[in-house]
Amino acid sequence: MQKKITNAIESVIQQKFKKWELLIVNDGSSDNTLQVCNTYARKDERIKVYSQKNKGPSSARNTALNLINGDLLMFLDADDTLEKHTLSILVSVFEEDNNIDLCIFAWNIIRNGKKITHKFSKRELRGNKEDYFRNIAYSFNLDIYSGGYPWNKVWKVKTIFKDGMIKFNEHVVLLEDRLFALEARL
């Protein structure tokens, strides 16, 4: 996990867009992950590290939600990395259209050393809220409508807090990210 978290943090640090805050929630790691994160936090004031007993991904994400300071929110799991222009591109989407509350973006998967890019179908690109809900809630295809993953979306923070904060359900252990994505989108 230490190597993965290092890659994830480095991918944020190397962003061309520099006005970000990285909230890292260490969810009871048993290796040197916490030390790695703390080393980065000592070097860069934009990185904040919080630690808790192992309570699972929903609890860790909820901890981060309680600590948000910015206007935009995105999740980055320890095994994820960003291309160096990702934040610049995503922030520009919100700057160009103030009515956007959510931006869903494509991702790459590395399989057998090859980069495979997820491409959205025309149906996904033209979908409305009802299509989004139906296809995430009822589809067994985890890639359609971005699968309900939280890590390929950017939300306006006020969207997450509009009727009281939307949180991850800590009692749901499978597809809890889909549930959050649906609640945050409705």
PDB file of C-alpha atoms in Angstrom:
ATOM      1  CA  MET A   1       0.000   0.000   0.000  1.00  0.00           C
ATOM      2  CA  GLN A   2       2.915   2.369   0.709  1.00  0.00           C
ATOM      3  CA  LYS A   3       3.963   2.438  -2.953  1.00  0.00           C
ATOM      4  CA  LYS A   4       0.391   3.030  -4.112  1.00  0.00           C
ATOM      5  CA  ILE A   5      -0.247   5.896  -1.687  1.00  0.00           C
ATOM      6  CA  THR A   6       3.085   7.441  -2.694  1.00  0.00           C
ATOM      7  CA  ASN A   7       2.036   7.344  -6.358  1.00  0.00           C
ATOM      8  CA  ALA A   8      -1.380   8.809  -5.525  1.00  0.00           C
ATOM      9  CA  ILE A   9       0.089  11.684  -3.497  1.00  0.00           C
ATOM     10  CA  GLU A  10       2.766  12.403  -6.090  1.00  0.00           C
ATOM     11  CA  SER A  11       0.102  12.575  -8.799  1.00  0.00           C
ATOM     12  CA  VAL A  12      -1.649  15.351  -6.851  1.00  0.00           C
ATOM     13  CA  ILE A  13       1.549  17.246  -6.075  1.00  0.00           C
ATOM     14  CA  GLN A  14       2.547  17.291  -9.780  1.00  0.00           C
ATOM     15  CA  GLN A  15      -0.744  18.876 -10.863  1.00  0.00           C
ATOM     16  CA  LYS A  16      -0.435  22.006 -13.014  1.00  0.00           C
ATOM     17  CA  PHE A  17      -3.344  23.456 -11.007  1.00  0.00           C
ATOM     18  CA  LYS A  18      -1.816  24.345  -7.649  1.00  0.00           C
ATOM     19  CA  LYS A  19      -4.741  25.544  -5.508  1.00  0.00           C
ATOM     20  CA  TRP A  20      -5.815  22.239  -3.995  1.00  0.00           C
ATOM     21  CA  GLU A  21      -6.040  20.666  -0.568  1.00  0.00           C
ATOM     22  CA  LEU A  22      -5.408  16.951  -0.081  1.00  0.00           C
ATOM     23  CA  LEU A  23      -7.161  15.406   2.910  1.00  0.00           C
ATOM     24  CA  ILE A  24      -5.738  11.968   3.638  1.00  0.00           C
ATOM     25  CA  VAL A  25      -7.611   9.729   6.040  1.00  0.00           C
ATOM     26  CA  ASN A  26      -5.489   6.851   7.236  1.00  0.00           C
ATOM     27  CA  ASP A  27      -8.005   4.131   8.053  1.00  0.00           C
ATOM     28  CA  GLY A  28      -5.952   2.001  10.423  1.00  0.00           C
ATOM     29  CA  SER A  29      -3.172   0.947   8.058  1.00  0.00           C
ATOM     30  CA  SER A  30      -0.788  -1.579   9.573  1.00  0.00           C
ATOM     31  CA  ASP A  31       2.244  -0.810   7.389  1.00  0.00           C
ATOM     32  CA  ASN A  32       4.197   2.457   7.048  1.00  0.00           C
ATOM     33  CA  THR A  33       1.467   4.237   5.080  1.00  0.00           C
ATOM     34  CA  LEU A  34       0.785   6.719   7.890  1.00  0.00           C
ATOM     35  CA  GLN A  35       4.467   7.634   8.126  1.00  0.00           C
ATOM     36  CA  VAL A  36       4.647   8.134   4.351  1.00  0.00           C
ATOM     37  CA  CYS A  37       1.596  10.419   4.453  1.00  0.00           C
ATOM     38  CA  ASN A  38       2.946  12.396   7.415  1.00  0.00           C
ATOM     39  CA  THR A  39       6.250  12.918   5.606  1.00  0.00           C
ATOM     40  CA  TYR A  40       4.403  14.473   2.670  1.00  0.00           C
ATOM     41  CA  ALA A  41       2.264  16.607   5.006  1.00  0.00           C
ATOM     42  CA  ARG A  42       5.383  18.022   6.699  1.00  0.00           C
ATOM     43  CA  LYS A  43       6.743  19.044   3.282  1.00  0.00           C
ATOM     44  CA  ASP A  44       3.538  20.523   1.824  1.00  0.00           C
ATOM     45  CA  GLU A  45       0.999  22.494   3.873  1.00  0.00           C
ATOM     46  CA  ARG A  46      -1.763  21.660   1.367  1.00  0.00           C
ATOM     47  CA  ILE A  47      -1.627  18.039   2.563  1.00  0.00           C
ATOM     48  CA  LYS A  48      -3.498  17.208   5.779  1.00  0.00           C
ATOM     49  CA  VAL A  49      -3.372  13.761   7.372  1.00  0.00           C
ATOM     50  CA  TYR A  50      -5.954  12.336   9.751  1.00  0.00           C
ATOM     51  CA  SER A  51      -5.831   8.903  11.304  1.00  0.00           C
ATOM     52  CA  GLN A  52      -8.547   6.653  12.665  1.00  0.00           C
ATOM     53  CA  LYS A  53      -8.995   3.033  13.664  1.00  0.00           C
ATOM     54  CA  ASN A  54      -9.924   0.790  10.756  1.00  0.00           C
ATOM     55  CA  LYS A  55     -13.606   1.527  10.172  1.00  0.00           C
ATOM     56  CA  GLY A  56     -13.745   1.000   6.411  1.00  0.00           C
ATOM     57  CA  PRO A  57     -13.851   3.219   3.325  1.00  0.00           C
ATOM     58  CA  SER A  58     -17.242   4.795   4.061  1.00  0.00           C
ATOM     59  CA  SER A  59     -16.102   6.004   7.472  1.00  0.00           C
ATOM     60  CA  ALA A  60     -12.823   7.316   6.052  1.00  0.00           C
ATOM     61  CA  ARG A  61     -14.666   9.226   3.328  1.00  0.00           C
ATOM     62  CA  ASN A  62     -17.141  10.627   5.857  1.00  0.00           C
ATOM     63  CA  THR A  63     -14.241  11.829   7.990  1.00  0.00           C
ATOM     64  CA  ALA A  64     -12.903  13.680   4.950  1.00  0.00           C
ATOM     65  CA  LEU A  65     -16.344  15.119   4.160  1.00  0.00           C
ATOM     66  CA  ASN A  66     -16.437  16.631   7.649  1.00  0.00           C
ATOM     67  CA  LEU A  67     -13.115  18.395   6.977  1.00  0.00           C
ATOM     68  CA  ILE A  68     -13.749  19.949   3.543  1.00  0.00           C
ATOM     69  CA  ASN A  69     -12.619  23.551   3.135  1.00  0.00           C
ATOM     70  CA  GLY A  70     -12.936  24.118  -0.603  1.00  0.00           C
ATOM     71  CA  ASP A  71     -15.670  24.651  -3.169  1.00  0.00           C
ATOM     72  CA  LEU A  72     -15.074  21.432  -5.126  1.00  0.00           C
ATOM     73  CA  LEU A  73     -14.760  17.845  -3.936  1.00  0.00           C
ATOM     74  CA  MET A  74     -13.196  14.800  -5.521  1.00  0.00           C
ATOM     75  CA  PHE A  75     -12.167  11.488  -4.026  1.00  0.00           C
ATOM     76  CA  LEU A  76      -8.885   9.772  -4.765  1.00  0.00           C
ATOM     77  CA  ASP A  77      -8.333   6.252  -3.487  1.00  0.00           C
ATOM     78  CA  ALA A  78      -4.851   5.120  -2.460  1.00  0.00           C
ATOM     79  CA  ASP A  79      -4.464   3.119  -5.668  1.00  0.00           C
ATOM     80  CA  ASP A  80      -5.556   5.971  -7.973  1.00  0.00           C
ATOM     81  CA  THR A  81      -3.411   8.526  -9.756  1.00  0.00           C
ATOM     82  CA  LEU A  82      -4.224  11.679 -11.699  1.00  0.00           C
ATOM     83  CA  GLU A  83      -2.800  12.840 -15.014  1.00  0.00           C
ATOM     84  CA  LYS A  84      -0.940  16.132 -14.467  1.00  0.00           C
ATOM     85  CA  HIS A  85      -3.615  18.347 -16.099  1.00  0.00           C
ATOM     86  CA  THR A  86      -6.624  16.645 -14.484  1.00  0.00           C
ATOM     87  CA  LEU A  87      -7.376  19.299 -11.878  1.00  0.00           C
ATOM     88  CA  SER A  88      -6.843  22.185 -14.318  1.00  0.00           C
ATOM     89  CA  ILE A  89      -9.285  20.668 -16.778  1.00  0.00           C
ATOM     90  CA  LEU A  90     -11.897  19.816 -14.152  1.00  0.00           C
ATOM     91  CA  VAL A  91     -11.768  23.212 -12.446  1.00  0.00           C
ATOM     92  CA  SER A  92     -12.141  24.925 -15.835  1.00  0.00           C
ATOM     93  CA  VAL A  93     -15.385  23.008 -16.441  1.00  0.00           C
ATOM     94  CA  PHE A  94     -16.906  24.573 -13.321  1.00  0.00           C
ATOM     95  CA  GLU A  95     -15.491  28.021 -14.121  1.00  0.00           C
ATOM     96  CA  GLU A  96     -17.006  27.957 -17.617  1.00  0.00           C
ATOM     97  CA  ASP A  97     -20.511  27.017 -16.433  1.00  0.00           C
ATOM     98  CA  ASN A  98     -21.625  28.041 -12.952  1.00  0.00           C
ATOM     99  CA  ASN A  99     -24.747  25.841 -13.258  1.00  0.00           C
ATOM    100  CA  ILE A 100     -22.766  22.599 -13.175  1.00  0.00           C
ATOM    101  CA  ASP A 101     -22.932  20.759  -9.848  1.00  0.00           C
ATOM    102  CA  LEU A 102     -21.245  17.528 -10.896  1.00  0.00           C
ATOM    103  CA  CYS A 103     -18.603  16.634 -13.458  1.00  0.00           C
ATOM    104  CA  ILE A 104     -18.016  12.983 -14.329  1.00  0.00           C
ATOM    105  CA  PHE A 105     -14.771  12.203 -16.090  1.00  0.00           C
ATOM    106  CA  ALA A 106     -13.218   9.276 -17.918  1.00  0.00           C
ATOM    107  CA  TRP A 107     -10.490   7.120 -16.422  1.00  0.00           C
ATOM    108  CA  ASN A 108      -7.733   4.783 -17.436  1.00  0.00           C
ATOM    109  CA  ILE A 109      -7.092   1.271 -16.211  1.00  0.00           C
ATOM    110  CA  ILE A 110      -3.690  -0.351 -16.529  1.00  0.00           C
ATOM    111  CA  ARG A 111      -4.064  -4.030 -17.442  1.00  0.00           C
ATOM    112  CA  ASN A 112      -1.088  -6.193 -18.334  1.00  0.00           C
ATOM    113  CA  GLY A 113       0.996  -3.052 -18.792  1.00  0.00           C
ATOM    114  CA  LYS A 114      -1.491  -1.495 -21.253  1.00  0.00           C
ATOM    115  CA  LYS A 115      -3.461   1.683 -20.644  1.00  0.00           C
ATOM    116  CA  ILE A 116      -7.170   1.214 -21.384  1.00  0.00           C
ATOM    117  CA  THR A 117      -9.300   4.371 -21.422  1.00  0.00           C
ATOM    118  CA  HIS A 118     -12.947   4.209 -20.416  1.00  0.00           C
ATOM    119  CA  LYS A 119     -14.980   5.980 -23.061  1.00  0.00           C
ATOM    120  CA  PHE A 120     -18.480   7.193 -22.391  1.00  0.00           C
ATOM    121  CA  SER A 121     -21.214   6.119 -24.766  1.00  0.00           C
ATOM    122  CA  LYS A 122     -23.454   8.683 -26.462  1.00  0.00           C
ATOM    123  CA  ARG A 123     -26.274   7.446 -24.232  1.00  0.00           C
ATOM    124  CA  GLU A 124     -24.240   8.242 -21.138  1.00  0.00           C
ATOM    125  CA  LEU A 125     -23.194  11.659 -22.415  1.00  0.00           C
ATOM    126  CA  ARG A 126     -26.758  12.667 -23.209  1.00  0.00           C
ATOM    127  CA  GLY A 127     -28.374  11.098 -20.171  1.00  0.00           C
ATOM    128  CA  ASN A 128     -30.585  12.976 -17.780  1.00  0.00           C
ATOM    129  CA  LYS A 129     -30.983  12.506 -14.014  1.00  0.00           C
ATOM    130  CA  GLU A 130     -33.475   9.673 -14.472  1.00  0.00           C
ATOM    131  CA  ASP A 131     -31.145   7.798 -16.843  1.00  0.00           C
ATOM    132  CA  TYR A 132     -28.250   8.334 -14.456  1.00  0.00           C
ATOM    133  CA  PHE A 133     -30.251   6.992 -11.514  1.00  0.00           C
ATOM    134  CA  ARG A 134     -31.712   4.014 -13.357  1.00  0.00           C
ATOM    135  CA  ASN A 135     -28.426   2.905 -14.881  1.00  0.00           C
ATOM    136  CA  ILE A 136     -26.384   3.182 -11.699  1.00  0.00           C
ATOM    137  CA  ALA A 137     -29.046   1.730  -9.426  1.00  0.00           C
ATOM    138  CA  TYR A 138     -30.098  -1.203 -11.595  1.00  0.00           C
ATOM    139  CA  SER A 139     -27.156  -1.997 -13.852  1.00  0.00           C
ATOM    140  CA  PHE A 140     -24.799  -4.889 -13.234  1.00  0.00           C
ATOM    141  CA  ASN A 141     -22.348  -3.195 -15.593  1.00  0.00           C
ATOM    142  CA  LEU A 142     -20.114  -1.318 -13.153  1.00  0.00           C
ATOM    143  CA  ASP A 143     -18.738   0.912 -15.906  1.00  0.00           C
ATOM    144  CA  ILE A 144     -21.994   2.341 -17.278  1.00  0.00           C
ATOM    145  CA  TYR A 145     -22.634   5.899 -16.132  1.00  0.00           C
ATOM    146  CA  SER A 146     -19.252   5.744 -14.441  1.00  0.00           C
ATOM    147  CA  GLY A 147     -20.378   2.918 -12.211  1.00  0.00           C
ATOM    148  CA  GLY A 148     -21.362   5.144  -9.360  1.00  0.00           C
ATOM    149  CA  TYR A 149     -17.721   5.367  -8.329  1.00  0.00           C
ATOM    150  CA  PRO A 150     -16.846   8.454  -6.289  1.00  0.00           C
ATOM    151  CA  TRP A 151     -13.284   8.697  -7.651  1.00  0.00           C
ATOM    152  CA  ASN A 152     -14.174   9.849 -11.155  1.00  0.00           C
ATOM    153  CA  LYS A 153     -16.427  12.701 -10.174  1.00  0.00           C
ATOM    154  CA  VAL A 154     -16.054  16.247  -8.959  1.00  0.00           C
ATOM    155  CA  TRP A 155     -18.922  17.814  -7.018  1.00  0.00           C
ATOM    156  CA  LYS A 156     -19.586  21.359  -5.980  1.00  0.00           C
ATOM    157  CA  VAL A 157     -19.376  21.105  -2.205  1.00  0.00           C
ATOM    158  CA  LYS A 158     -22.631  23.031  -1.821  1.00  0.00           C
ATOM    159  CA  THR A 159     -24.348  20.186  -3.737  1.00  0.00           C
ATOM    160  CA  ILE A 160     -23.221  17.671  -1.125  1.00  0.00           C
ATOM    161  CA  PHE A 161     -24.372  19.980   1.677  1.00  0.00           C
ATOM    162  CA  LYS A 162     -27.566  21.350   0.088  1.00  0.00           C
ATOM    163  CA  ASP A 163     -30.095  19.543   2.332  1.00  0.00           C
ATOM    164  CA  GLY A 164     -27.749  18.590   5.137  1.00  0.00           C
ATOM    165  CA  MET A 165     -24.555  16.740   4.346  1.00  0.00           C
ATOM    166  CA  ILE A 166     -24.838  13.627   2.210  1.00  0.00           C
ATOM    167  CA  LYS A 167     -22.648  10.922   3.714  1.00  0.00           C
ATOM    168  CA  PHE A 168     -21.557   7.413   2.895  1.00  0.00           C
ATOM    169  CA  ASN A 169     -23.698   4.822   4.657  1.00  0.00           C
ATOM    170  CA  GLU A 170     -21.259   3.059   6.983  1.00  0.00           C
ATOM    171  CA  HIS A 171     -23.599   0.076   7.390  1.00  0.00           C
ATOM    172  CA  VAL A 172     -23.518  -0.757   3.696  1.00  0.00           C
ATOM    173  CA  VAL A 173     -20.374  -2.724   2.839  1.00  0.00           C
ATOM    174  CA  LEU A 174     -20.959  -3.449  -0.845  1.00  0.00           C
ATOM    175  CA  LEU A 175     -21.598  -0.774  -3.491  1.00  0.00           C
ATOM    176  CA  GLU A 176     -21.787   1.950  -0.834  1.00  0.00           C
ATOM    177  CA  ASP A 177     -20.145   4.286  -3.320  1.00  0.00           C
ATOM    178  CA  ARG A 178     -23.055   3.808  -5.725  1.00  0.00           C
ATOM    179  CA  LEU A 179     -25.508   4.757  -3.004  1.00  0.00           C
ATOM    180  CA  PHE A 180     -23.537   7.927  -2.237  1.00  0.00           C
ATOM    181  CA  ALA A 181     -23.273   8.850  -5.924  1.00  0.00           C
ATOM    182  CA  LEU A 182     -27.016   8.487  -6.320  1.00  0.00           C
ATOM    183  CA  GLU A 183     -27.859  10.492  -3.220  1.00  0.00           C
ATOM    184  CA  ALA A 184     -25.390  13.227  -4.161  1.00  0.00           C
ATOM    185  CA  ARG A 185     -26.816  13.439  -7.684  1.00  0.00           C
ATOM    186  CA  LEU A 186     -30.501  13.599  -6.785  1.00  0.00           C
TER     187      LEU A 186
END
